[in-house]
CSV table of C-alpha atoms in Angstrom, one decimal:
chain,number,residue,atom,x,y,z
A,1,MET,CA,-137.4,-239.9,-42.0
A,2,LYS,CA,-136.3,-237.4,-39.2
A,3,PRO,CA,-133.8,-240.1,-37.7
A,4,PHE,CA,-132.2,-240.6,-41.1
A,5,ALA,CA,-132.0,-237.0,-42.0
A,6,TYR,CA,-130.2,-236.4,-38.6
A,7,PHE,CA,-128.0,-239.4,-39.3
A,8,LEU,CA,-126.9,-237.5,-42.8
A,9,CYS,CA,-126.4,-234.2,-41.2
A,10,ALA,CA,-124.2,-235.8,-38.3
A,11,LEU,CA,-122.2,-237.7,-41.1
A,12,ALA,CA,-121.6,-234.6,-43.3
A,13,ILE,CA,-120.4,-232.6,-40.3
A,14,LEU,CA,-118.0,-235.5,-39.3
A,15,LEU,CA,-116.4,-235.5,-42.7
A,16,VAL,CA,-115.9,-231.7,-42.6
A,17,VAL,CA,-114.2,-232.2,-39.3
A,18,LEU,CA,-112.2,-235.0,-40.6
A,19,SER,CA,-111.3,-234.1,-44.3
A,20,PRO,CA,-108.2,-231.7,-43.7
A,21,ARG,CA,-106.7,-234.3,-41.3
A,22,LEU,CA,-107.4,-237.0,-44.0
A,23,ILE,CA,-105.8,-235.0,-47.0
A,24,LEU,CA,-102.8,-233.9,-45.1
A,25,SER,CA,-101.9,-237.7,-43.8
A,26,TYR,CA,-102.3,-238.7,-47.7
A,27,TYR,CA,-99.7,-236.1,-48.6
A,28,GLU,CA,-97.6,-236.5,-45.5
A,29,LYS,CA,-94.2,-237.7,-46.4
A,30,LEU,CA,-92.3,-240.4,-44.2
A,31,PRO,CA,-89.7,-238.7,-41.9
A,32,GLU,CA,-86.2,-238.7,-43.3
A,33,GLU,CA,-83.4,-240.2,-42.0
A,34,PRO,CA,-80.8,-238.0,-40.2
A,35,TYR,CA,-78.3,-236.6,-42.3
A,36,PHE,CA,-74.8,-234.6,-41.7
A,37,GLU,CA,-75.3,-231.0,-42.3
A,38,GLY,CA,-72.0,-228.7,-42.8
A,39,VAL,CA,-68.5,-228.7,-43.5
A,40,LEU,CA,-65.9,-231.4,-44.2
A,41,HIS,CA,-62.4,-230.1,-44.1
A,42,MET,CA,-60.2,-232.1,-46.6
A,43,TRP,CA,-56.5,-232.5,-47.1
A,44,HIS,CA,-54.5,-233.3,-50.4
A,45,ILE,CA,-51.1,-233.9,-49.8
A,46,SER,CA,-49.2,-234.8,-53.1
A,47,GLY,CA,-46.0,-236.8,-53.9
A,48,TRP,CA,-46.0,-237.5,-57.6
A,49,HIS,CA,-47.3,-236.0,-60.7
A,50,THR,CA,-49.7,-237.0,-62.8
A,51,GLY,CA,-49.4,-236.9,-66.6
A,52,GLY,CA,-52.0,-234.0,-67.4
A,53,SER,CA,-54.3,-231.9,-65.0
A,54,SER,CA,-53.8,-231.8,-61.4
A,55,ALA,CA,-54.8,-234.0,-58.8
A,56,ALA,CA,-55.9,-231.4,-56.9
A,57,ALA,CA,-58.3,-230.1,-59.9
A,58,PHE,CA,-59.6,-233.6,-60.3
A,59,LEU,CA,-60.7,-233.5,-56.4
A,60,GLU,CA,-62.2,-230.0,-56.7
A,61,ASN,CA,-64.6,-231.3,-59.7
A,62,ARG,CA,-65.5,-234.4,-57.9
A,63,ILE,CA,-65.9,-232.4,-54.9
A,64,ARG,CA,-68.3,-230.1,-56.9
A,65,GLN,CA,-70.3,-232.9,-57.9
A,66,PHE,CA,-70.7,-234.4,-54.8
A,67,GLU,CA,-71.9,-231.5,-53.2
A,68,ALA,CA,-74.6,-231.4,-56.2
A,69,ASN,CA,-75.6,-234.4,-55.2
A,70,ASN,CA,-75.4,-233.9,-51.5
A,71,PRO,CA,-77.0,-230.4,-50.8
A,72,HIS,CA,-76.3,-230.4,-47.4
A,73,VAL,CA,-72.5,-231.2,-47.5
A,74,PHE,CA,-69.6,-228.7,-48.1
A,75,ILE,CA,-66.0,-230.0,-48.5
A,76,GLU,CA,-63.2,-227.7,-48.3
A,77,LEU,CA,-59.9,-228.7,-50.0
A,78,ALA,CA,-56.2,-227.8,-48.9
A,79,SER,CA,-53.3,-228.7,-50.8
A,80,LEU,CA,-50.5,-229.3,-48.6
A,81,THR,CA,-47.1,-230.7,-48.9
A,82,PRO,CA,-46.2,-233.5,-46.1
A,83,GLU,CA,-44.2,-230.7,-44.5
A,84,LYS,CA,-47.0,-228.4,-44.1
A,85,ALA,CA,-49.4,-231.0,-43.1
A,86,SER,CA,-47.2,-232.1,-40.2
A,87,ALA,CA,-46.7,-228.9,-39.3
A,88,ALA,CA,-50.7,-228.1,-39.2
A,89,LEU,CA,-51.0,-231.0,-37.1
A,90,LYS,CA,-48.7,-229.4,-34.5
A,91,GLN,CA,-51.1,-226.5,-34.4
A,92,ASP,CA,-53.7,-229.1,-33.6
A,93,GLU,CA,-55.4,-228.6,-37.1
A,94,LYS,CA,-57.3,-231.8,-38.0
A,95,PRO,CA,-58.9,-232.8,-41.4
A,96,ASP,CA,-61.9,-234.8,-41.8
A,97,LEU,CA,-60.5,-236.4,-45.1
A,98,VAL,CA,-57.1,-236.9,-46.4
A,99,SER,CA,-55.6,-237.9,-49.8
A,100,PHE,CA,-52.1,-238.7,-49.7
A,101,PRO,CA,-49.3,-240.8,-51.5
A,102,TYR,CA,-49.1,-244.5,-50.2
A,103,GLY,CA,-46.6,-244.8,-47.3
A,104,GLN,CA,-46.8,-241.2,-46.6
A,105,GLU,CA,-50.1,-240.9,-44.4
A,106,PRO,CA,-49.8,-238.0,-41.7
A,107,ALA,CA,-49.9,-238.8,-38.1
A,108,LEU,CA,-53.5,-239.2,-37.4
A,109,ALA,CA,-56.0,-241.7,-36.1
A,110,PHE,CA,-58.1,-242.9,-39.2
A,111,GLU,CA,-61.4,-244.8,-39.5
A,112,PRO,CA,-61.0,-248.4,-40.6
A,113,LEU,CA,-62.8,-248.8,-44.0
A,114,PRO,CA,-64.4,-251.9,-45.3
A,115,ARG,CA,-61.9,-254.1,-47.6
A,116,GLN,CA,-62.6,-253.7,-51.3
A,117,SER,CA,-61.0,-255.1,-54.4
A,118,PHE,CA,-58.6,-252.8,-56.1
A,119,VAL,CA,-56.4,-252.9,-59.2
A,120,VAL,CA,-53.8,-251.9,-57.0
A,121,PRO,CA,-54.0,-253.5,-53.6
A,122,ALA,CA,-53.0,-251.7,-50.3
A,123,ASP,CA,-52.0,-253.4,-46.9
A,124,THR,CA,-53.7,-251.1,-44.9
A,125,GLN,CA,-57.1,-251.3,-43.2
A,126,TYR,CA,-57.6,-247.4,-43.2
A,127,ALA,CA,-57.6,-245.8,-46.8
A,128,TRP,CA,-58.4,-246.8,-50.4
A,129,PRO,CA,-56.4,-246.2,-53.3
A,130,TYR,CA,-58.2,-243.8,-55.9
A,131,MET,CA,-55.5,-243.3,-58.7
A,132,CYS,CA,-52.4,-244.8,-59.5
A,133,GLY,CA,-49.4,-244.4,-62.1
A,134,GLY,CA,-47.4,-247.1,-64.0
A,135,TYR,CA,-44.3,-247.5,-66.1
A,136,CYS,CA,-43.4,-247.8,-69.5
A,137,ILE,CA,-40.7,-248.4,-72.0
A,138,ILE,CA,-40.1,-245.8,-74.9
A,139,VAL,CA,-37.7,-246.0,-77.9
A,140,ASN,CA,-36.1,-243.7,-80.0
A,141,ASN,CA,-37.6,-244.4,-83.7
A,142,ASP,CA,-35.0,-241.8,-85.4
A,143,LEU,CA,-31.8,-243.8,-83.5
A,144,LEU,CA,-33.1,-247.2,-84.2
A,145,SER,CA,-34.2,-246.4,-87.9
A,146,GLU,CA,-30.7,-244.8,-88.4
A,147,ASN,CA,-29.3,-248.3,-87.2
A,148,GLY,CA,-31.7,-250.4,-89.8
A,149,ILE,CA,-34.1,-251.2,-86.4
A,150,SER,CA,-37.8,-250.8,-87.0
A,151,ALA,CA,-40.2,-250.2,-83.9
A,152,PRO,CA,-42.7,-252.8,-83.3
A,153,GLN,CA,-46.3,-251.8,-83.4
A,154,SER,CA,-47.8,-253.4,-80.6
A,155,TRP,CA,-48.7,-252.5,-77.0
A,156,GLY,CA,-45.6,-254.1,-75.7
A,157,ILE,CA,-42.1,-255.1,-77.1
A,158,ARG,CA,-40.6,-258.6,-76.7
A,159,PRO,CA,-37.5,-259.3,-75.1
A,160,ASP,CA,-35.3,-259.8,-78.2
A,161,ALA,CA,-36.6,-256.6,-79.9
A,162,LEU,CA,-35.9,-254.6,-76.8
A,163,LEU,CA,-32.4,-256.2,-76.5
A,164,GLU,CA,-31.8,-255.1,-80.3
A,165,ALA,CA,-32.7,-251.8,-79.2
A,166,ALA,CA,-30.7,-251.8,-76.0
A,167,GLN,CA,-27.5,-251.7,-78.0
A,168,TYR,CA,-27.7,-248.3,-78.6
A,169,GLY,CA,-28.3,-247.4,-75.0
A,170,VAL,CA,-30.8,-247.8,-72.1
A,171,VAL,CA,-31.7,-245.0,-69.5
A,172,PHE,CA,-34.3,-244.9,-66.4
A,173,GLY,CA,-36.7,-242.0,-65.2
A,174,ALA,CA,-39.1,-241.6,-62.6
A,175,GLU,CA,-40.5,-239.4,-60.1
A,176,LYS,CA,-38.5,-238.3,-57.3
A,177,GLY,CA,-38.6,-240.8,-54.6
A,178,TYR,CA,-39.9,-243.7,-56.6
A,179,SER,CA,-38.3,-245.9,-59.1
A,180,ALA,CA,-38.6,-247.8,-62.4
A,181,LEU,CA,-35.6,-250.0,-61.7
A,182,PRO,CA,-37.8,-253.1,-60.3
A,183,ALA,CA,-40.4,-252.9,-63.5
A,184,LEU,CA,-38.7,-254.8,-66.0
A,185,ALA,CA,-38.4,-257.9,-63.7
A,186,LEU,CA,-42.0,-258.6,-64.7
A,187,HIS,CA,-41.6,-257.9,-68.1
A,188,ALA,CA,-45.0,-258.4,-70.0
A,189,TYR,CA,-45.2,-258.6,-74.0
A,190,PRO,CA,-47.3,-260.2,-76.7
A,191,LYS,CA,-47.0,-263.8,-78.1
A,192,ALA,CA,-44.9,-264.1,-81.1
A,193,GLU,CA,-46.6,-263.4,-84.5
A,194,GLY,CA,-46.9,-266.4,-86.9
A,195,LEU,CA,-48.0,-270.1,-86.6
A,196,ASN,CA,-45.8,-272.1,-84.1
A,197,ILE,CA,-45.5,-275.5,-85.4
A,198,SER,CA,-43.2,-276.7,-82.8
A,199,THR,CA,-44.8,-279.6,-80.5
A,200,TRP,CA,-42.9,-278.0,-77.5
A,201,GLY,CA,-44.9,-274.6,-78.0
A,202,GLU,CA,-43.0,-271.2,-78.3
A,203,PRO,CA,-39.8,-271.1,-76.9
A,204,GLU,CA,-38.9,-269.1,-73.9
A,205,PRO,CA,-37.4,-265.8,-74.9
A,206,PRO,CA,-34.5,-264.4,-73.0
A,207,ASP,CA,-34.9,-262.4,-69.8
A,208,ALA,CA,-34.2,-258.9,-71.5
A,209,ALA,CA,-33.2,-257.4,-67.9
A,210,LEU,CA,-30.0,-259.4,-67.8
A,211,GLY,CA,-28.7,-258.0,-70.9
A,212,LEU,CA,-29.6,-254.4,-70.8
A,213,SER,CA,-26.4,-252.8,-69.0
A,214,PRO,CA,-28.1,-249.3,-68.4
A,215,ALA,CA,-26.0,-246.3,-69.4
A,216,ALA,CA,-27.7,-244.0,-66.5
A,217,TYR,CA,-30.2,-245.0,-63.6
A,218,THR,CA,-31.2,-241.5,-63.2
A,219,ASP,CA,-31.9,-238.6,-65.4
A,220,GLY,CA,-32.9,-240.6,-68.3
A,221,LEU,CA,-35.5,-238.4,-69.5
A,222,ASN,CA,-32.8,-235.5,-70.6
A,223,ILE,CA,-30.4,-238.0,-72.0
A,224,PHE,CA,-33.4,-239.4,-74.2
A,225,CYS,CA,-34.5,-236.4,-75.2
A,226,ARG,CA,-31.0,-235.3,-76.2
A,227,GLY,CA,-31.1,-238.2,-78.7
A,228,GLU,CA,-28.2,-239.8,-76.6
A,229,ALA,CA,-30.2,-243.3,-75.7
A,230,ALA,CA,-32.5,-245.6,-78.0
A,231,VAL,CA,-34.3,-247.0,-74.9
A,232,LEU,CA,-36.2,-244.9,-71.9
A,233,ILE,CA,-37.5,-247.0,-69.3
A,234,ALA,CA,-40.0,-244.6,-67.2
A,235,SER,CA,-43.2,-243.7,-65.6
A,236,HIS,CA,-46.5,-242.1,-67.3
A,237,ARG,CA,-45.0,-238.8,-66.1
A,238,GLN,CA,-42.1,-239.2,-68.4
A,239,LEU,CA,-44.1,-240.4,-71.1
A,240,PHE,CA,-46.1,-237.3,-70.8
A,241,GLU,CA,-43.1,-235.5,-70.9
A,242,VAL,CA,-41.2,-236.7,-73.6
A,243,SER,CA,-45.0,-236.3,-75.6
A,244,GLU,CA,-44.8,-232.5,-75.0
A,245,ARG,CA,-41.1,-232.0,-75.7
A,246,TYR,CA,-41.8,-233.9,-79.0
A,247,MET,CA,-44.2,-231.4,-79.8
A,248,GLN,CA,-42.2,-228.5,-79.3
A,249,GLY,CA,-39.3,-230.3,-81.5
A,250,GLU,CA,-37.2,-230.9,-78.6
A,251,SER,CA,-37.5,-234.9,-78.4
A,252,PRO,CA,-37.1,-237.6,-81.4
A,253,ALA,CA,-39.7,-239.3,-82.8
A,254,PHE,CA,-40.7,-242.2,-80.3
A,255,THR,CA,-42.8,-245.4,-79.8
A,256,ALA,CA,-44.1,-246.4,-76.1
A,257,TYR,CA,-44.5,-249.8,-74.9
A,258,VAL,CA,-46.2,-251.1,-71.8
A,259,ILE,CA,-43.8,-253.0,-69.1
A,260,GLY,CA,-46.5,-254.7,-67.2
A,261,GLY,CA,-48.6,-254.3,-64.2
A,262,TYR,CA,-45.9,-253.2,-61.8
A,263,THR,CA,-46.0,-249.9,-60.0
A,264,ASP,CA,-45.2,-248.3,-56.6
A,265,MET,CA,-47.1,-245.2,-57.0
A,266,ALA,CA,-50.6,-244.6,-55.7
A,267,GLN,CA,-52.6,-242.1,-54.2
A,268,MET,CA,-55.0,-242.9,-51.0
A,269,ILE,CA,-58.2,-241.6,-49.7
A,270,ALA,CA,-58.4,-242.0,-45.8
A,271,VAL,CA,-61.2,-240.7,-43.0
A,272,ALA,CA,-59.9,-239.2,-40.2
A,273,GLU,CA,-61.3,-240.5,-36.8
A,274,GLN,CA,-64.5,-239.0,-35.8
A,275,GLU,CA,-66.7,-238.9,-32.9
A,276,ASP,CA,-69.8,-237.9,-34.8
A,277,GLU,CA,-71.3,-240.6,-36.6
A,278,LEU,CA,-73.4,-238.5,-39.3
A,279,ARG,CA,-69.8,-236.6,-40.1
A,280,ARG,CA,-68.2,-240.0,-40.3
A,281,SER,CA,-70.9,-241.4,-42.7
A,282,ALA,CA,-70.6,-238.6,-44.9
A,283,CYS,CA,-66.5,-238.6,-45.2
A,284,GLU,CA,-67.4,-242.4,-46.1
A,285,SER,CA,-69.6,-241.3,-48.7
A,286,PHE,CA,-67.3,-239.1,-50.6
A,287,ALA,CA,-64.1,-241.4,-50.4
A,288,ALA,CA,-66.5,-244.3,-51.9
A,289,TYR,CA,-67.6,-241.5,-54.4
A,290,LEU,CA,-64.0,-241.5,-55.7
A,291,LEU,CA,-64.2,-245.0,-56.7
A,292,THR,CA,-67.4,-245.1,-58.9
A,293,PRO,CA,-67.0,-245.3,-62.6
A,294,SER,CA,-68.2,-241.9,-63.1
A,295,SER,CA,-65.3,-240.3,-61.2
A,296,GLN,CA,-62.5,-243.1,-62.2
A,297,ILE,CA,-63.1,-242.4,-65.9
A,298,LYS,CA,-62.3,-238.8,-65.1
A,299,LEU,CA,-58.8,-240.0,-64.4
A,300,GLU,CA,-58.1,-240.0,-68.0
A,301,ALA,CA,-57.8,-236.2,-67.9
A,302,LEU,CA,-55.0,-236.3,-65.6
A,303,GLY,CA,-53.0,-239.1,-67.5
A,304,VAL,CA,-53.0,-241.7,-64.5
A,305,LEU,CA,-54.7,-245.0,-64.3
A,306,PRO,CA,-58.0,-246.0,-62.4
A,307,THR,CA,-57.7,-248.3,-59.1
A,308,VAL,CA,-61.0,-250.3,-59.6
A,309,ARG,CA,-62.0,-252.5,-62.7
A,310,ASN,CA,-63.8,-252.3,-65.9
A,311,VAL,CA,-63.5,-248.7,-66.4
A,312,ASP,CA,-64.2,-247.7,-70.0
A,313,ILE,CA,-61.1,-245.7,-70.4
A,314,TYR,CA,-58.1,-244.3,-72.8
A,315,ALA,CA,-60.3,-245.6,-76.0
A,316,GLU,CA,-58.2,-243.2,-77.8
A,317,ASN,CA,-54.6,-243.8,-75.9
A,318,ALA,CA,-53.5,-247.5,-76.5
A,319,VAL,CA,-50.7,-247.5,-74.3
A,320,MET,CA,-52.2,-246.1,-71.3
A,321,ARG,CA,-55.3,-248.6,-72.1
A,322,ALA,CA,-52.9,-251.5,-72.2
A,323,LEU,CA,-51.2,-250.2,-69.0
A,324,TYR,CA,-54.4,-250.3,-67.4
A,325,GLU,CA,-55.4,-253.6,-68.8
A,326,GLN,CA,-52.0,-254.9,-67.4
A,327,LEU,CA,-52.6,-253.9,-63.8
A,328,CYS,CA,-56.1,-255.2,-64.0
A,329,GLU,CA,-54.7,-258.4,-65.2
A,330,SER,CA,-51.7,-259.0,-63.0
A,331,GLY,CA,-51.2,-255.6,-61.0
A,332,THR,CA,-48.2,-255.7,-58.6
A,333,PHE,CA,-47.7,-252.8,-56.1
A,334,ALA,CA,-44.3,-252.2,-54.7
A,335,SER,CA,-44.7,-251.2,-51.1
A,336,PRO,CA,-42.5,-248.2,-49.8
A,337,ASP,CA,-40.6,-250.4,-47.2
A,338,LYS,CA,-39.2,-252.6,-50.1
A,339,ARG,CA,-38.3,-249.8,-52.4
A,340,GLN,CA,-34.5,-249.6,-51.3
A,341,GLN,CA,-34.2,-253.4,-51.4
A,342,LEU,CA,-35.7,-253.7,-54.5
A,343,ASP,CA,-33.4,-251.2,-56.4
A,344,ALA,CA,-30.5,-252.8,-54.9
A,345,LEU,CA,-31.6,-256.2,-56.4
A,346,ALA,CA,-32.6,-254.6,-59.6
A,347,MET,CA,-29.3,-253.1,-60.3
A,348,GLU,CA,-27.7,-256.4,-59.9
A,349,MET,CA,-30.2,-257.6,-62.1
A,350,TYR,CA,-29.2,-255.2,-64.6
A,351,GLY,CA,-25.8,-256.3,-64.0
A,352,GLY,CA,-26.4,-259.7,-65.2
A,353,SER,CA,-27.5,-261.6,-62.3
A,354,ALA,CA,-30.1,-264.2,-62.7
A,355,LEU,CA,-30.4,-264.9,-58.8
A,356,ALA,CA,-31.0,-261.1,-58.1
A,357,MET,CA,-33.9,-261.3,-60.7
A,358,HIS,CA,-35.3,-264.2,-59.0
A,359,LYS,CA,-35.3,-262.8,-55.8
A,360,LEU,CA,-36.8,-259.5,-56.9
A,361,ARG,CA,-39.4,-261.4,-58.1
A,362,SER,CA,-40.2,-263.3,-55.4
A,363,LEU,CA,-40.3,-260.1,-53.0
A,364,LEU,CA,-42.9,-258.7,-56.0
A,365,ASP,CA,-45.2,-261.8,-56.0
């Protein structure tokens, strides 16, 4: 029995020696992958206004949430004009992330970003659009009612109804440096109500853009709010301002309609060229975070539109919801290098030139 007793003693001693290591190995975590730890510097360069809270406030809120999800990363945001951004670059200041209006990127080298499917396409390999604006038609209910015309109740206004309202004045408005003029070349509207018994289907309505004869191509917002025009063709921002003025008794009652999926306003996010792979990865993670549904739905507070599809947004705002749906269905984006040409053709179109309208449409295809 002694040999067996010695064996049990030896086994007990071995277990006492090994047990701490066995316990520790059981609870030992797998080594974490390396991650970036530090501060990222982000510039926000503004170029067009939202229709609510500011884009900078949106970014600040997204940064706070991103930092909560990534406790080792901190992002410092600086809001700059294009001029101040250029001056900062001359002083050898360099951001890690840049938010800028499409076509106004600072003179930086950027990291290439993988292509994604957006509502608003961008012909760049180094930036993603993360919010955009749009254009609408606003009609003066009071002026139309005085002339025996009722404003249609729908997401869009058909050409015949638009032409009827246009008899009492058409004006345009937009953000500085942008233009609503080309939008009506891509006029989208609901089908005619009622049963169509024609074997040829619904007859093609006239192109309203050829018969508008605008009273003013600029300063349309003030003219409309003074009650001097029945139709204002303008951006989401002017829709917001008309609403604000109406609440203050400084604008007539109105109805707003979607024009279609045309826009020339988009805000981009880009990652500056990085030598540190971990820093680059952290920057790309934040850029991608701006495009998640949880971030994109927050754009409703700004009165602007998501750039990705299938965002459940604007449930209580039929016009903005329809504008987003039109962008998803047939979004058309005008690049900065085409804007002067598009405006010139649009003015010819409103003068009655069908050829100019066809050229304009071909440029927007």
